[in-house]
mmCIF file of C-alpha atoms in Angstrom:
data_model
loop_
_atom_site.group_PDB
_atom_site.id
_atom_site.type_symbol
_atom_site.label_atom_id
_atom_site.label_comp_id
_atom_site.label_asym_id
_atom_site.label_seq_id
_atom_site.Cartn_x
_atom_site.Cartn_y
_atom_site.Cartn_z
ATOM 1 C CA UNK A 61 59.815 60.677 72.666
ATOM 2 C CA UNK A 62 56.615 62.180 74.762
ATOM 3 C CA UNK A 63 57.567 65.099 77.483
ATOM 4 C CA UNK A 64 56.564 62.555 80.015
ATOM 5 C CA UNK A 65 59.555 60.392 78.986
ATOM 6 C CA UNK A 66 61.968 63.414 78.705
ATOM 7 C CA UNK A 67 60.693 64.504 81.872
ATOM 8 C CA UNK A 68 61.868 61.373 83.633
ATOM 9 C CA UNK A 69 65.047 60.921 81.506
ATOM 10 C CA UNK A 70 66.364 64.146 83.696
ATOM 11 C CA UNK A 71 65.522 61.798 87.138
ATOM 12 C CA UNK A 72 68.594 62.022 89.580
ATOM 13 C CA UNK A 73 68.226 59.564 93.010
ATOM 14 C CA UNK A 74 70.258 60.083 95.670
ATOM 15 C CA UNK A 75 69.772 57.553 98.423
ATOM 16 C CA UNK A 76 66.013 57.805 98.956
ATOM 17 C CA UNK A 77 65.639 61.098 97.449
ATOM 18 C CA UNK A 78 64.214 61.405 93.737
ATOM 19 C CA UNK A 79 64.564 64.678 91.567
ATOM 20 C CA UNK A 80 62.929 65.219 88.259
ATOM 21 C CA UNK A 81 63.431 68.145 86.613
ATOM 22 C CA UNK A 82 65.363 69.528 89.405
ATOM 23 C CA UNK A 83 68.969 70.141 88.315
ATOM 24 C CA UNK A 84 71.816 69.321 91.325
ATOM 25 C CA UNK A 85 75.746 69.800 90.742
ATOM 26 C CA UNK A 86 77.380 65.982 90.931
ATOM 27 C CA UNK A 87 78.777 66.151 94.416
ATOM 28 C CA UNK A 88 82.274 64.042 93.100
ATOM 29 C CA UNK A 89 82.541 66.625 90.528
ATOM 30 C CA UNK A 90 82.367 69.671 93.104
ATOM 31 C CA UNK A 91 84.947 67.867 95.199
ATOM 32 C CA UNK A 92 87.327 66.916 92.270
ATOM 33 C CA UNK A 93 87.480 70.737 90.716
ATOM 34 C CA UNK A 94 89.466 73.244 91.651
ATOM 35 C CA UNK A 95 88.409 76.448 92.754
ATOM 36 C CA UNK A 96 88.983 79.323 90.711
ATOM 37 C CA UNK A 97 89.950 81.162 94.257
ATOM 38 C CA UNK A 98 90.600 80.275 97.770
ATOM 39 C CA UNK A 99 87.516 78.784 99.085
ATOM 40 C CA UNK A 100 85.675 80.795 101.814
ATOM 41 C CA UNK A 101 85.284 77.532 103.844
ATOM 42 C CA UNK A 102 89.066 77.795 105.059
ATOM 43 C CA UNK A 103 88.454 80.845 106.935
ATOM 44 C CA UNK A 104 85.557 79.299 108.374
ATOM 45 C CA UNK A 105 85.207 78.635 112.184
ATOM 46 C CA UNK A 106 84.955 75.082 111.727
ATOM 47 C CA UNK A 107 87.424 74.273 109.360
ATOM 48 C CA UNK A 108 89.169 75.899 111.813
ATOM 49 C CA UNK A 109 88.369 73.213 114.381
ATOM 50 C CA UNK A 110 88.933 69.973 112.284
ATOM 51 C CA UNK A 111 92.312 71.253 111.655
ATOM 52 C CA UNK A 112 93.218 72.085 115.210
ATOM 53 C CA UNK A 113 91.708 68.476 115.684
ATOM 54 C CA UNK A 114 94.300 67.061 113.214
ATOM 55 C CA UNK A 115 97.039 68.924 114.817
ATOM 56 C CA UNK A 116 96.293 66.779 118.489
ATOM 57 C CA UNK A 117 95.847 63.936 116.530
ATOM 58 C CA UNK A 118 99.311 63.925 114.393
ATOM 59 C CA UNK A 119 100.844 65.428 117.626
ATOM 60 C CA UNK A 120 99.606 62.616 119.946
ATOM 61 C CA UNK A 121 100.909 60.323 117.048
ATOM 62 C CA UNK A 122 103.909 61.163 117.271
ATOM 63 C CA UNK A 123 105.007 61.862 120.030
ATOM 64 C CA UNK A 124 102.983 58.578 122.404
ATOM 65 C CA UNK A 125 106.089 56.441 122.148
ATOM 66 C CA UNK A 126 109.127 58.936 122.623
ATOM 67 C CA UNK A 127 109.365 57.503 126.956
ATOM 68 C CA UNK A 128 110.515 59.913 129.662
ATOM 69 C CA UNK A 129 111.109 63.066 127.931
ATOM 70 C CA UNK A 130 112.229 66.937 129.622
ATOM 71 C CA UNK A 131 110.868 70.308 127.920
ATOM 72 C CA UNK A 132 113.755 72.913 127.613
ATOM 73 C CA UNK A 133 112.878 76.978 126.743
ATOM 74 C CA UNK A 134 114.971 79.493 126.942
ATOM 75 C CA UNK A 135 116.192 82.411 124.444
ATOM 76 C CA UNK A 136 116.005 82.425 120.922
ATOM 77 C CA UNK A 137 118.996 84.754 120.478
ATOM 78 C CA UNK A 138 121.888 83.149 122.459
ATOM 79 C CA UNK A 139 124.349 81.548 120.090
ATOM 80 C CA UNK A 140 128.091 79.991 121.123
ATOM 81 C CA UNK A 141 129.698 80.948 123.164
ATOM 82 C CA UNK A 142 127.078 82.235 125.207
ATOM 83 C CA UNK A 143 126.741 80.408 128.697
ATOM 84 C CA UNK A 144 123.620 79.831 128.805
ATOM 85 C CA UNK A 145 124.046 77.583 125.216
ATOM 86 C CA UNK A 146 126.637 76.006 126.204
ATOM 87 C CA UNK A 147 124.750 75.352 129.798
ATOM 88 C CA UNK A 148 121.709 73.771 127.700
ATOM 89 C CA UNK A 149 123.676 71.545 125.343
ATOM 90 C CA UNK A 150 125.851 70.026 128.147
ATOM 91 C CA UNK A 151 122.397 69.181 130.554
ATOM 92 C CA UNK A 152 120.422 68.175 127.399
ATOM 93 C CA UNK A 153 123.014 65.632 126.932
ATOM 94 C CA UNK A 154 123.339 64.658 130.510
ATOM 95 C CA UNK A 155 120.130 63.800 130.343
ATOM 96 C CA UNK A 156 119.616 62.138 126.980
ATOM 97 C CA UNK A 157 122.581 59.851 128.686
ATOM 98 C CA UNK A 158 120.078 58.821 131.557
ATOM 99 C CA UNK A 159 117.520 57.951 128.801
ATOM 100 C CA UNK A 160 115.257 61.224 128.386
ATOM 101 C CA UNK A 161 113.747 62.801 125.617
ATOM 102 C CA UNK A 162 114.809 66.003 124.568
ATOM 103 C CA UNK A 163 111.596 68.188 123.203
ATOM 104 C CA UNK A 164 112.102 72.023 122.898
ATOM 105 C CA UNK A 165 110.508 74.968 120.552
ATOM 106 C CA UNK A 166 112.577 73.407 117.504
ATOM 107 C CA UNK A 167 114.136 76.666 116.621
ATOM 108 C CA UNK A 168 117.457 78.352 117.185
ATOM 109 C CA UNK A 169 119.240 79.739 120.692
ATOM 110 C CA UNK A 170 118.371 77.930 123.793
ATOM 111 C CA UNK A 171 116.274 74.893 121.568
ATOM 112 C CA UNK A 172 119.079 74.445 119.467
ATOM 113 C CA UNK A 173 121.479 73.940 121.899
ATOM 114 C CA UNK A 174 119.145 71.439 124.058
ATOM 115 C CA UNK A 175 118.473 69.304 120.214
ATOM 116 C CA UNK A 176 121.991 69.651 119.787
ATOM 117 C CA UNK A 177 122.626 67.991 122.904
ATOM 118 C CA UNK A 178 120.060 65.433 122.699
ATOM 119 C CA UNK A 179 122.033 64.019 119.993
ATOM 120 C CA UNK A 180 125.118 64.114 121.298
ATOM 121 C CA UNK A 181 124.019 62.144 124.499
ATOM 122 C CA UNK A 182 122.415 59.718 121.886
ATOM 123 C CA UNK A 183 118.734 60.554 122.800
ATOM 124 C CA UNK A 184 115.755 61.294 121.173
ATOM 125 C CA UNK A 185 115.918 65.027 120.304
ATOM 126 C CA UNK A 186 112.346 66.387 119.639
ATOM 127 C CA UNK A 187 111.128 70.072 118.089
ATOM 128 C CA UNK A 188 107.981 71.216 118.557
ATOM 129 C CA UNK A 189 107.707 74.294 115.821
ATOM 130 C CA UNK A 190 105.569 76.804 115.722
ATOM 131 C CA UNK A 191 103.922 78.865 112.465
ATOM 132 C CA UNK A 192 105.618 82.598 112.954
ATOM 133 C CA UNK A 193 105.061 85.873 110.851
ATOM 134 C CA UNK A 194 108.520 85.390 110.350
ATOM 135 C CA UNK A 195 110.057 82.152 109.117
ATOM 136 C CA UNK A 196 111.464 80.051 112.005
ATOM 137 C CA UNK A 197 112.542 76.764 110.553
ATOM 138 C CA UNK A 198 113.632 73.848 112.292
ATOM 139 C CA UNK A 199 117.188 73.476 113.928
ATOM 140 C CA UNK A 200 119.336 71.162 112.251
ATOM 141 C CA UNK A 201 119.622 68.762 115.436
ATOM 142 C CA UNK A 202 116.190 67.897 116.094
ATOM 143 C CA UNK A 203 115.410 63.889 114.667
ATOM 144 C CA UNK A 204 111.464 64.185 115.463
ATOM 145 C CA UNK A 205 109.810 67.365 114.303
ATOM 146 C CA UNK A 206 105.991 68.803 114.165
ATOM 147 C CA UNK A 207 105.308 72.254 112.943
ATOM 148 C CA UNK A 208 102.181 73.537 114.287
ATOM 149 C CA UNK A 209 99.823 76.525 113.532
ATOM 150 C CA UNK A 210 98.219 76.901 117.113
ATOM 151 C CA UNK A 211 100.095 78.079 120.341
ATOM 152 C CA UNK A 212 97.586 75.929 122.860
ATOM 153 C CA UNK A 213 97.580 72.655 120.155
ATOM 154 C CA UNK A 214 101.877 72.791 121.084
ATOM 155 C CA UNK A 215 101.605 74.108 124.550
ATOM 156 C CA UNK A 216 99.617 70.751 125.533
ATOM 157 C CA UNK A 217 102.122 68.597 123.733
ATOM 158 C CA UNK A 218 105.528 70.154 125.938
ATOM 159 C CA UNK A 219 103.120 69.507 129.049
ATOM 160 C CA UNK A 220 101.926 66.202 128.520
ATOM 161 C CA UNK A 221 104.553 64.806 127.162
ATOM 162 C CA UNK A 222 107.884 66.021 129.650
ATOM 163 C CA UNK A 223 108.993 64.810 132.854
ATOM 164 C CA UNK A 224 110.356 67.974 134.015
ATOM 165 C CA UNK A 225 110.590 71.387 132.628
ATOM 166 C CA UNK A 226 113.653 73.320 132.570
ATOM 167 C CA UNK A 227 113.419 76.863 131.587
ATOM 168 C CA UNK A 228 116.561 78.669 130.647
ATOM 169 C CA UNK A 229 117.186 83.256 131.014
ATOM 170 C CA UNK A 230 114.642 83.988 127.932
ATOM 171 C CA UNK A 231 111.552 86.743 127.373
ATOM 172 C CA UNK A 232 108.092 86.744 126.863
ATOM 173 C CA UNK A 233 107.708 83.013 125.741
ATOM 174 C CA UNK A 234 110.108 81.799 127.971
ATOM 175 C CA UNK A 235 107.830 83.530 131.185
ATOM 176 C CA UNK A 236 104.908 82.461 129.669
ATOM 177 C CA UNK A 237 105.837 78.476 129.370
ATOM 178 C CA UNK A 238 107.400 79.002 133.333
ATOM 179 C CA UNK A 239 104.119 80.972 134.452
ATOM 180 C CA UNK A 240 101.798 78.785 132.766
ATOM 181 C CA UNK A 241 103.464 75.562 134.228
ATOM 182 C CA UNK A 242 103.353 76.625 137.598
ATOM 183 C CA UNK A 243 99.580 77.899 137.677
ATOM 184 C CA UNK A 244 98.805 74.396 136.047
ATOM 185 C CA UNK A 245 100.728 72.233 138.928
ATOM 186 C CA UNK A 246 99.396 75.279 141.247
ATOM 187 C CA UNK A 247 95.908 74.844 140.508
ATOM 188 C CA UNK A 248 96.336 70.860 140.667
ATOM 189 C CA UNK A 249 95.900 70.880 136.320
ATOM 190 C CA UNK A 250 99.004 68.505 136.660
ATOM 191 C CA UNK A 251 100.718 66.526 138.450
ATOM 192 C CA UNK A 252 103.391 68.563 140.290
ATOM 193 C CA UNK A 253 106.785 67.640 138.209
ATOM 194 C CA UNK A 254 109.891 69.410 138.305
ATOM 195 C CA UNK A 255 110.230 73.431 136.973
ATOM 196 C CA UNK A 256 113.967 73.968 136.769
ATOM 197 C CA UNK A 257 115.180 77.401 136.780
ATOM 198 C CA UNK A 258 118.527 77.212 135.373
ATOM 199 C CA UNK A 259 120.891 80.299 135.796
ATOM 200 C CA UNK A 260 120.614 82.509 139.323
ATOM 201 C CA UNK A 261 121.671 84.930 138.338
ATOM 202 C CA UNK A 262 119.474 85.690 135.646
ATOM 203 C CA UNK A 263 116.440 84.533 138.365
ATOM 204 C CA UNK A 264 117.333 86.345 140.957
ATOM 205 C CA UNK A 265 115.170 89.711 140.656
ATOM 206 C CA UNK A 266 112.006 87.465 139.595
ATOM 207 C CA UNK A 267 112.878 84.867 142.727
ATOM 208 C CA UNK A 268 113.222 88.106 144.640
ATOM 209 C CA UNK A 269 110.263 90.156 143.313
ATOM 210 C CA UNK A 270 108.111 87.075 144.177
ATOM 211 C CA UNK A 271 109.128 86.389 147.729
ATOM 212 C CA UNK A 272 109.157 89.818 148.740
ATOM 213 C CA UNK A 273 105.624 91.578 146.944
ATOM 214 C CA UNK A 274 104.038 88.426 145.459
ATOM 215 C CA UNK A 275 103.967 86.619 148.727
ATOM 216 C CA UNK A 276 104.343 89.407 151.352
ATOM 217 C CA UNK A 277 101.123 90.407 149.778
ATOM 218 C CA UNK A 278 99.724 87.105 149.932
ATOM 219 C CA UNK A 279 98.979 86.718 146.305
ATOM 220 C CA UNK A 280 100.588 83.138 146.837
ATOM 221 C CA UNK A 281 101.165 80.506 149.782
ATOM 222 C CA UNK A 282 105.182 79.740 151.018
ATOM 223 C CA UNK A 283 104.388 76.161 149.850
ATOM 224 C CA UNK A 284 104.534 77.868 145.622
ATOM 225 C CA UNK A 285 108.004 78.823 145.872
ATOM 226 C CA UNK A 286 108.396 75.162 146.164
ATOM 227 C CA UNK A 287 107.026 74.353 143.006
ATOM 228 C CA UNK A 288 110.487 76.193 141.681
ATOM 229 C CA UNK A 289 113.924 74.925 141.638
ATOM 230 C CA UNK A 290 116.507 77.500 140.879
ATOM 231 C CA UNK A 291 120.200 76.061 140.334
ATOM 232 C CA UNK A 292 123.833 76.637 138.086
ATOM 233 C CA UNK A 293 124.651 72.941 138.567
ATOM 234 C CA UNK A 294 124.344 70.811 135.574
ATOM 235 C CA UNK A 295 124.590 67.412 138.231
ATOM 236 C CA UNK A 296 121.892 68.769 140.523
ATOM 237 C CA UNK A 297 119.596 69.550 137.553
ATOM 238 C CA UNK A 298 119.472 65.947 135.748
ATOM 239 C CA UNK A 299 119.572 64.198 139.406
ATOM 240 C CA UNK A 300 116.386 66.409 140.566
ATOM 241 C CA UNK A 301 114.999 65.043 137.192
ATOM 242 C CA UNK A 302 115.626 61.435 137.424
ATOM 243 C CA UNK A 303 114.987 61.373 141.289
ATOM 244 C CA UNK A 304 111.422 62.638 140.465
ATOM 245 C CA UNK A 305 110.841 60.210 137.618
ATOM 246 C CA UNK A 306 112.296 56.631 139.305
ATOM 247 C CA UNK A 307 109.902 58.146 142.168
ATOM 248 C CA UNK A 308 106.946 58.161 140.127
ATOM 249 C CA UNK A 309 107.685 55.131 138.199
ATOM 250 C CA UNK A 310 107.766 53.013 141.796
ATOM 251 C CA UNK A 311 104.839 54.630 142.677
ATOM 252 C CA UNK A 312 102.994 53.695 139.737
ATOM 253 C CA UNK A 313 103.827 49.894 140.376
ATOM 254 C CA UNK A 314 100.690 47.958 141.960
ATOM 255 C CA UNK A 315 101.207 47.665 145.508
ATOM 256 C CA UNK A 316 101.853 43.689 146.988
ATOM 257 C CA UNK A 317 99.518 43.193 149.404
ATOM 258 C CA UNK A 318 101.197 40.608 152.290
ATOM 259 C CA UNK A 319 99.341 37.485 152.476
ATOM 260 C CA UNK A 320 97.759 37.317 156.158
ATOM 261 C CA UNK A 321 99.559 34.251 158.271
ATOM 262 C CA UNK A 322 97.345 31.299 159.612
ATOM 263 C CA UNK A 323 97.823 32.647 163.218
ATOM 264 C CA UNK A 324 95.971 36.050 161.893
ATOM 265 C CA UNK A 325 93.198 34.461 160.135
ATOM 266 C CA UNK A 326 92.372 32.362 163.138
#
């Protein structure tokens, strides 16, 4: 065989692109290996961005049928017989009666008593988990559940997916889910929906704190305290919550227009 031959026994074409001579890793084979360590790639910026892609997309999956749903937080350390659980169950399944959604954290305390509830009032009872340093598994009453890695990827699913929040005595996350709802309706992000603050007690140094340095300062208008509902009543909860929705689903309907009469159009 002459070196001319050999020479174009090593040709490789891929699409319109010839190679002689030029050796080129089989690009099935690289993909169908496995790395000897963990590839740099998955510490890359945009792997990081096609999997916070895939998390909206298998969150929007599931989660565009579940109808009329409320958001519950609250505490992760309450158990029975604390109030406050036993407060959560009994609305969660108040409202799961009237045909809501139940979607919380997924975890334990305030979210498992609002699952817990969802299933006793025979609704849907949704967790929304979250990847934690330490292991925070799914509560054993939640039917539909996503585990996330990224805060924002979960925060947009309890906002666009809820009717109402309702935001039982909890810490840090608890504040930040009832701060971050009412800049968004604040600041017009969403449409202004009900922010239940069940337990006055617990409220009452934050309602106060507000009304007399927040406001008396200015840093907000009168018309933001509205954007708060602070109650004990289980009733007054779920009827502020269906009120608001069978208000928003007649105002959704297209609007009859009345047919003018002969004596008009003449």
């Amino acid at each position: 065989m002459s070196e001319a031959m050999g020479e174009e026994s090593k040709e490789r074409r891929t699409g319109g692109i010839v190679r002689r001579g030029v050796e080129r890793q089989i690009e099935d084979r690289k993909l169908l290996e496995r790395p000897d360590g963990a590839p740099e790639f998955l510490e890359s910026d945009p792997w990081r961005v096609l999997r916070i892609q895939a998390e909206f997309v298998a969150g929007f999956d599931a989660l565009a049928t579940v109808g009329p749903a409320v958001t519950f937080f609250g505490s992760a350390r309450v158990r029975p017989p604390d109030p406050m659980y036993d407060a959560a169950r009994a609305l969660a399944a108040e409202l799961a009666r009237r045909g809501f959604a139940i979607i919380t954290g997924g975890g334990p305390g305030t979210m498992e008593a609002a699952n817990r509830g969802a299933r006793e009032g025979h609704g849907l009872s949704v967790g929304l988990n979250i990847e934690l340093p330490f292991e925070q598994g799914l509560n054993e009453y939640v039917n539909l559940g996503i585990e996330f890695h990224y805060f924002f990827v979960r925060k947009t699913m309890f906002v666009k997916y809820a009717e109402a929040f309702v935001i039982f005595p909890g810490g840090f996350g608890t504040m930040d889910e009832l701060f971050e709802a009412l800049t968004l309706i604040q600041t017009g992000k969403i449409v202004h929906f009900p922010v239940i603050m069940f337990g006055s007690e617990y409220w009452a140094g934050l309602s106060q704190w507000i009304r007399g340095r927040v406001l008396a300062e200015g840093k907000v208008s009168p018309e933001d305290l509205d954007l708060m509902v602070v109650t004990d009543d289980i009733q007054q909860a779920a009827d502020i919550v269906q009120q608001y929705y069978q208000r928003k689903v007649l105002e959704a309907q297209p609007k009859e227009h009345a047919k003018p009469k002969k004596s008009d159009a003449q």
